[in-house]
Every structure is written in structure tokens, then in C-alpha cells.
């Protein structure tokens, strides 16, 4: 009997099944519970990704705070926003218990970075038979937002007598037809503080003729509105406005608007820019347009050229608006034939090159110097180098920062186009 019992195999399947049921349930439990844990992890990861993105979105409090920071560092508003967003998402989930989470939001030059970490537990079902009550899941989400470049614009507006020329071909023709010497220039004559009511400046007004400097002033004012509409924070763009002076007797770089991010106030002041006055026709041999001196004097106002990565290190951009013809006392190094010591020439780009080598950018809006075939002075001195004016102005500009606007085009549109081109250009880091 003992031998038969030991050799009997008829109950092996039942015994083996009893022995294997626990590990088989464990294996099945692993598959089911791990699949559930992975599903919950996907939900948590989506929430973490969304929280990191929300923390540094362009409209977020963190973005606004970061844009106002002068230096790199933590952005507290972003940390709270990320945590609040993530917690609200988790609260709507079932079958998951959050153990801990943390957020870090930092400004690193012109990058805003957010990192979100989380750890949670997902309860098991079948794995409980082997003593495993939950599965721990964790993850990390990270995002980077490329912030805008900070820039300071120094607008140098040519308001010398040559910018008193009528603004369009139709206006030129009207001035020529209504002046005895067929002059298209609206000379602004003020002597001893008294306006000459018979000057061509006033004649232009009475004829309804618009002159170049008035259009430039209007365009400069409109530019402030454009800057406000595209900036990401109140301090992203600052502007200063300069002219060549109020009157010829006291020629100097005139600060119309000091460097400011209050562009509404800058707009009001810029709209009042007017043509430089002269005490009488032919004063000082008309040598009021000294580009070399204006740009050299402006260079002392610019400050150190920055990277544009932070508000404390803005890029410095000279925004030069002119018709491109220098007319000044320059007995040496004039690039064209002198009249005594008077130098009439296209802009001498050596001063431009000096600024660019120091790290400044130069944007040039060239208001096309209009041919004046009825004017003997123009025919003698300017016409011979007329084709060179635009070329020299473009050479003065930083590559890509040049725009020419002709008499039939809008200076306001051109000025805005050049500005938008600058602020949308990629920032070079190397």
C-alpha cells in the first residue's frame, strides 16, 4: 500500500495548481496594476507639463515679473502658479495619491525656465495578495521660454535746414511755383527770437505744403505707439530723441527726450520737433549739417553696449533719420571738393564704423535726397555725388538695418517697418 501511494500521480495537477496559484495571481497582478500605474503616470505627466508651461506663458505673472528683473534668479510668482495649476489638475484625478511636488522657475539671461517634479502613489488590486498595496510613480517636466531682447533706441533726427525741403514731389512743385527764386526749401528764419513771417517756412504753411522735418516728427511720435504695442514689458524698449539743435547760432546735439520707457511722454515731446532756425538766408555759409560731430556727441550718451539679455544690459541702437548730405566746416578729410573750408559730401562712414566697432548698432532711415534741378547750388555741388548718397547711408547702417523712403512713400510706415525689422531680428549670441 505504501508503494502504491508513493507511485500514485493522479492528484499532481491539483497540488501543482494550488502551489502555483499565488505566483500566477502575482504575475497577472503585475501586468494589470503596472498598466494602471502607467496610465495614472501619463495623467500626472500631462498635468506637470501643463503646469510648467502655464508658469512661464507669455501672459503669466511669472513672465511679467521676469521681464522686470534686472538680473538672473528665481521667479517666485512662477513657482506658486505652477504648484497651484498642478494641484488643481491632480484634485480631479481618481486612483492616485500625491506624495510631494516641487516647482522651480528661473530667469537665465533671456531664457525663462520652469522645472516641475512630482511623486505619487497608485493603489494596487491583485498585487495586494503578495503584500504590494501601491506603486510609486514620479516624473519631471521642464520648459524653456525665449524672452524678448531688451533694447535702447537713440533716435538722431536731422532737423537742419535741408530737412526743410518740401516732403513730396507735388509739394516741391508747389513751392517752386510760388517763390520768386523757385526755391523748394522752407527756410525757417528767426532773428533775435522774432519769427520772420515772410520766410519760406511760413509760406509753406500758408500754401499747405508739408516739409520733411514735420513728417519725421509725426513719424517719430507714431513710432512710440508701435513700440508700446509690441513690447512684452514696460521696460523692454527705452527711447531717447535728439536733433542737431534748435537754432543755427547755437548748434549742438539737442536732447528732446532723455532715455525713458515712458513712451507716452516721449511721443508728446517728439511730436513738437521743428526745423532748425537760421537768423538769415545763407547764415554761416549754410554749414549746419555736421554728421561727424552729431554722431560723436551722441556716442557719449549711449552708455555701454549690452547683450540685450536683461534690462540691466540692453542693446544700444542708434536710429538715424536724415537725407544723407553733410554740410559743415571740415577743412580736412572731406571726401568731396571743398568750398573754402565748407564740406558738402555724402555721410562719411568712418564715424559710423567707429560706433559699430564699439558694439553699437546703427539703423538708418534714409529720406531720399530729392533732386532740385531748378536750384543752381544743387546742380553744382550735390548733383555730382547724388548717386552715392544712398550707398553711403546704407554703408553707415548695421547690415539689415537700412531703409530708404522716397517722396511718394510714407515716412511713418517706413520708420515703423525699420523698427519692427530690428525688434524681430534674431539676437546673435556668438
PDB file of N, CA and C in Angstrom, residues 138-171:
ATOM      1  N   UNK A 138       6.847  58.655 -10.462  1.00  0.00           N
ATOM      2  CA  UNK A 138       7.425  60.006 -10.356  1.00  0.00           C
ATOM      3  C   UNK A 138       7.821  60.487 -11.738  1.00  0.00           C
ATOM      4  N   UNK A 139       8.037  61.757 -11.841  1.00  0.00           N
ATOM      5  CA  UNK A 139       8.423  62.319 -13.130  1.00  0.00           C
ATOM      6  C   UNK A 139       8.848  63.766 -13.025  1.00  0.00           C
ATOM      7  N   UNK A 140       9.293  64.295 -14.142  1.00  0.00           N
ATOM      8  CA  UNK A 140       9.752  65.686 -14.200  1.00  0.00           C
ATOM      9  C   UNK A 140       9.321  66.302 -15.523  1.00  0.00           C
ATOM     10  N   UNK A 141       8.917  67.562 -15.476  1.00  0.00           N
ATOM     11  CA  UNK A 141       8.576  68.324 -16.678  1.00  0.00           C
ATOM     12  C   UNK A 141       9.436  69.578 -16.702  1.00  0.00           C
ATOM     13  N   UNK A 142       9.961  69.931 -17.855  1.00  0.00           N
ATOM     14  CA  UNK A 142      10.776  71.141 -17.971  1.00  0.00           C
ATOM     15  C   UNK A 142      10.429  71.878 -19.252  1.00  0.00           C
ATOM     16  N   UNK A 143      10.392  73.193 -19.175  1.00  0.00           N
ATOM     17  CA  UNK A 143      10.079  74.032 -20.334  1.00  0.00           C
ATOM     18  C   UNK A 143      11.004  75.246 -20.341  1.00  0.00           C
ATOM     19  N   UNK A 144      11.197  75.791 -21.521  1.00  0.00           N
ATOM     20  CA  UNK A 144      12.024  76.993 -21.685  1.00  0.00           C
ATOM     21  C   UNK A 144      11.285  77.964 -22.583  1.00  0.00           C
ATOM     22  N   UNK A 145      11.216  79.218 -22.146  1.00  0.00           N
ATOM     23  CA  UNK A 145      10.601  80.269 -22.952  1.00  0.00           C
ATOM     24  C   UNK A 145      11.690  81.280 -23.292  1.00  0.00           C
ATOM     25  N   UNK A 146      11.844  81.568 -24.586  1.00  0.00           N
ATOM     26  CA  UNK A 146      12.824  82.549 -25.043  1.00  0.00           C
ATOM     27  C   UNK A 146      12.205  83.935 -24.921  1.00  0.00           C
ATOM     28  N   UNK A 147      12.675  84.715 -23.985  1.00  0.00           N
ATOM     29  CA  UNK A 147      12.112  86.050 -23.787  1.00  0.00           C
ATOM     30  C   UNK A 147      12.631  87.010 -24.855  1.00  0.00           C
ATOM     31  N   UNK A 148      12.032  88.168 -24.921  1.00  0.00           N
ATOM     32  CA  UNK A 148      12.425  89.162 -25.916  1.00  0.00           C
ATOM     33  C   UNK A 148      13.708  89.891 -25.498  1.00  0.00           C
ATOM     34  N   UNK A 149      14.359  90.486 -26.478  1.00  0.00           N
ATOM     35  CA  UNK A 149      15.590  91.220 -26.232  1.00  0.00           C
ATOM     36  C   UNK A 149      15.273  92.632 -25.739  1.00  0.00           C
ATOM     37  N   UNK A 150      16.058  93.098 -24.781  1.00  0.00           N
ATOM     38  CA  UNK A 150      15.929  94.465 -24.279  1.00  0.00           C
ATOM     39  C   UNK A 150      16.773  95.389 -25.153  1.00  0.00           C
ATOM     40  N   UNK A 151      16.195  96.527 -25.536  1.00  0.00           N
ATOM     41  CA  UNK A 151      16.896  97.433 -26.433  1.00  0.00           C
ATOM     42  C   UNK A 151      16.661  98.891 -26.045  1.00  0.00           C
ATOM     43  N   UNK A 152      17.727  99.681 -26.153  1.00  0.00           N
ATOM     44  CA  UNK A 152      17.646 101.131 -26.013  1.00  0.00           C
ATOM     45  C   UNK A 152      17.829 101.751 -27.389  1.00  0.00           C
ATOM     46  N   UNK A 153      16.895 102.603 -27.777  1.00  0.00           N
ATOM     47  CA  UNK A 153      16.961 103.283 -29.069  1.00  0.00           C
ATOM     48  C   UNK A 153      17.291 104.760 -28.857  1.00  0.00           C
ATOM     49  N   UNK A 154      18.317 105.216 -29.562  1.00  0.00           N
ATOM     50  CA  UNK A 154      18.702 106.625 -29.520  1.00  0.00           C
ATOM     51  C   UNK A 154      18.412 107.214 -30.892  1.00  0.00           C
ATOM     52  N   UNK A 155      17.317 107.935 -30.998  1.00  0.00           N
ATOM     53  CA  UNK A 155      16.891 108.488 -32.279  1.00  0.00           C
ATOM     54  C   UNK A 155      17.604 109.809 -32.535  1.00  0.00           C
ATOM     55  N   UNK A 156      18.357 109.864 -33.615  1.00  0.00           N
ATOM     56  CA  UNK A 156      19.029 111.087 -34.045  1.00  0.00           C
ATOM     57  C   UNK A 156      18.329 111.581 -35.299  1.00  0.00           C
ATOM     58  N   UNK A 157      17.618 112.684 -35.155  1.00  0.00           N
ATOM     59  CA  UNK A 157      16.793 113.200 -36.241  1.00  0.00           C
ATOM     60  C   UNK A 157      17.441 114.450 -36.830  1.00  0.00           C
ATOM     61  N   UNK A 158      17.683 114.392 -38.108  1.00  0.00           N
ATOM     62  CA  UNK A 158      18.259 115.532 -38.825  1.00  0.00           C
ATOM     63  C   UNK A 158      17.175 116.602 -39.001  1.00  0.00           C
ATOM     64  N   UNK A 159      17.325 117.711 -38.307  1.00  0.00           N
ATOM     65  CA  UNK A 159      16.358 118.821 -38.428  1.00  0.00           C
ATOM     66  C   UNK A 159      17.026 120.066 -38.987  1.00  0.00           C
ATOM     67  N   UNK A 160      18.162 119.867 -39.666  1.00  0.00           N
ATOM     68  CA  UNK A 160      18.885 121.012 -40.230  1.00  0.00           C
ATOM     69  C   UNK A 160      18.135 121.570 -41.433  1.00  0.00           C
ATOM     70  N   UNK A 161      18.523 122.768 -41.910  1.00  0.00           N
ATOM     71  CA  UNK A 161      17.752 123.434 -42.962  1.00  0.00           C
ATOM     72  C   UNK A 161      17.424 122.593 -44.183  1.00  0.00           C
ATOM     73  N   UNK A 162      18.285 121.625 -44.547  1.00  0.00           N
ATOM     74  CA  UNK A 162      17.985 120.809 -45.728  1.00  0.00           C
ATOM     75  C   UNK A 162      16.737 119.955 -45.512  1.00  0.00           C
ATOM     76  N   UNK A 163      16.377 119.685 -44.246  1.00  0.00           N
ATOM     77  CA  UNK A 163      15.157 118.931 -43.959  1.00  0.00           C
ATOM     78  C   UNK A 163      13.926 119.833 -44.019  1.00  0.00           C
ATOM     79  N   UNK A 164      14.143 121.071 -44.428  1.00  0.00           N
ATOM     80  CA  UNK A 164      13.028 121.986 -44.668  1.00  0.00           C
ATOM     81  C   UNK A 164      12.507 121.887 -46.094  1.00  0.00           C
ATOM     82  N   UNK A 165      13.073 120.959 -46.872  1.00  0.00           N
ATOM     83  CA  UNK A 165      12.593 120.781 -48.230  1.00  0.00           C
ATOM     84  C   UNK A 165      11.171 120.210 -48.193  1.00  0.00           C
ATOM     85  N   UNK A 166      10.380 120.570 -49.178  1.00  0.00           N
ATOM     86  CA  UNK A 166       9.014 120.051 -49.252  1.00  0.00           C
ATOM     87  C   UNK A 166       9.049 118.527 -49.293  1.00  0.00           C
ATOM     88  N   UNK A 167       8.069 117.904 -48.650  1.00  0.00           N
ATOM     89  CA  UNK A 167       8.125 116.468 -48.392  1.00  0.00           C
ATOM     90  C   UNK A 167       7.834 115.595 -49.607  1.00  0.00           C
ATOM     91  N   UNK A 168       7.090 116.081 -50.558  1.00  0.00           N
ATOM     92  CA  UNK A 168       6.732 115.274 -51.723  1.00  0.00           C
ATOM     93  C   UNK A 168       7.039 116.043 -53.002  1.00  0.00           C
ATOM     94  N   UNK A 169       7.025 115.334 -54.110  1.00  0.00           N
ATOM     95  CA  UNK A 169       7.264 115.988 -55.401  1.00  0.00           C
ATOM     96  C   UNK A 169       6.196 117.043 -55.671  1.00  0.00           C
ATOM     97  N   UNK A 170       4.957 116.764 -55.326  1.00  0.00           N
ATOM     98  CA  UNK A 170       3.874 117.731 -55.528  1.00  0.00           C
ATOM     99  C   UNK A 170       4.106 118.973 -54.683  1.00  0.00           C
ATOM    100  N   UNK A 171       4.567 118.779 -53.439  1.00  0.00           N
ATOM    101  CA  UNK A 171       4.842 119.923 -52.566  1.00  0.00           C
ATOM    102  C   UNK A 171       6.038 120.728 -53.072  1.00  0.00           C
TER     103      UNK A 171
END
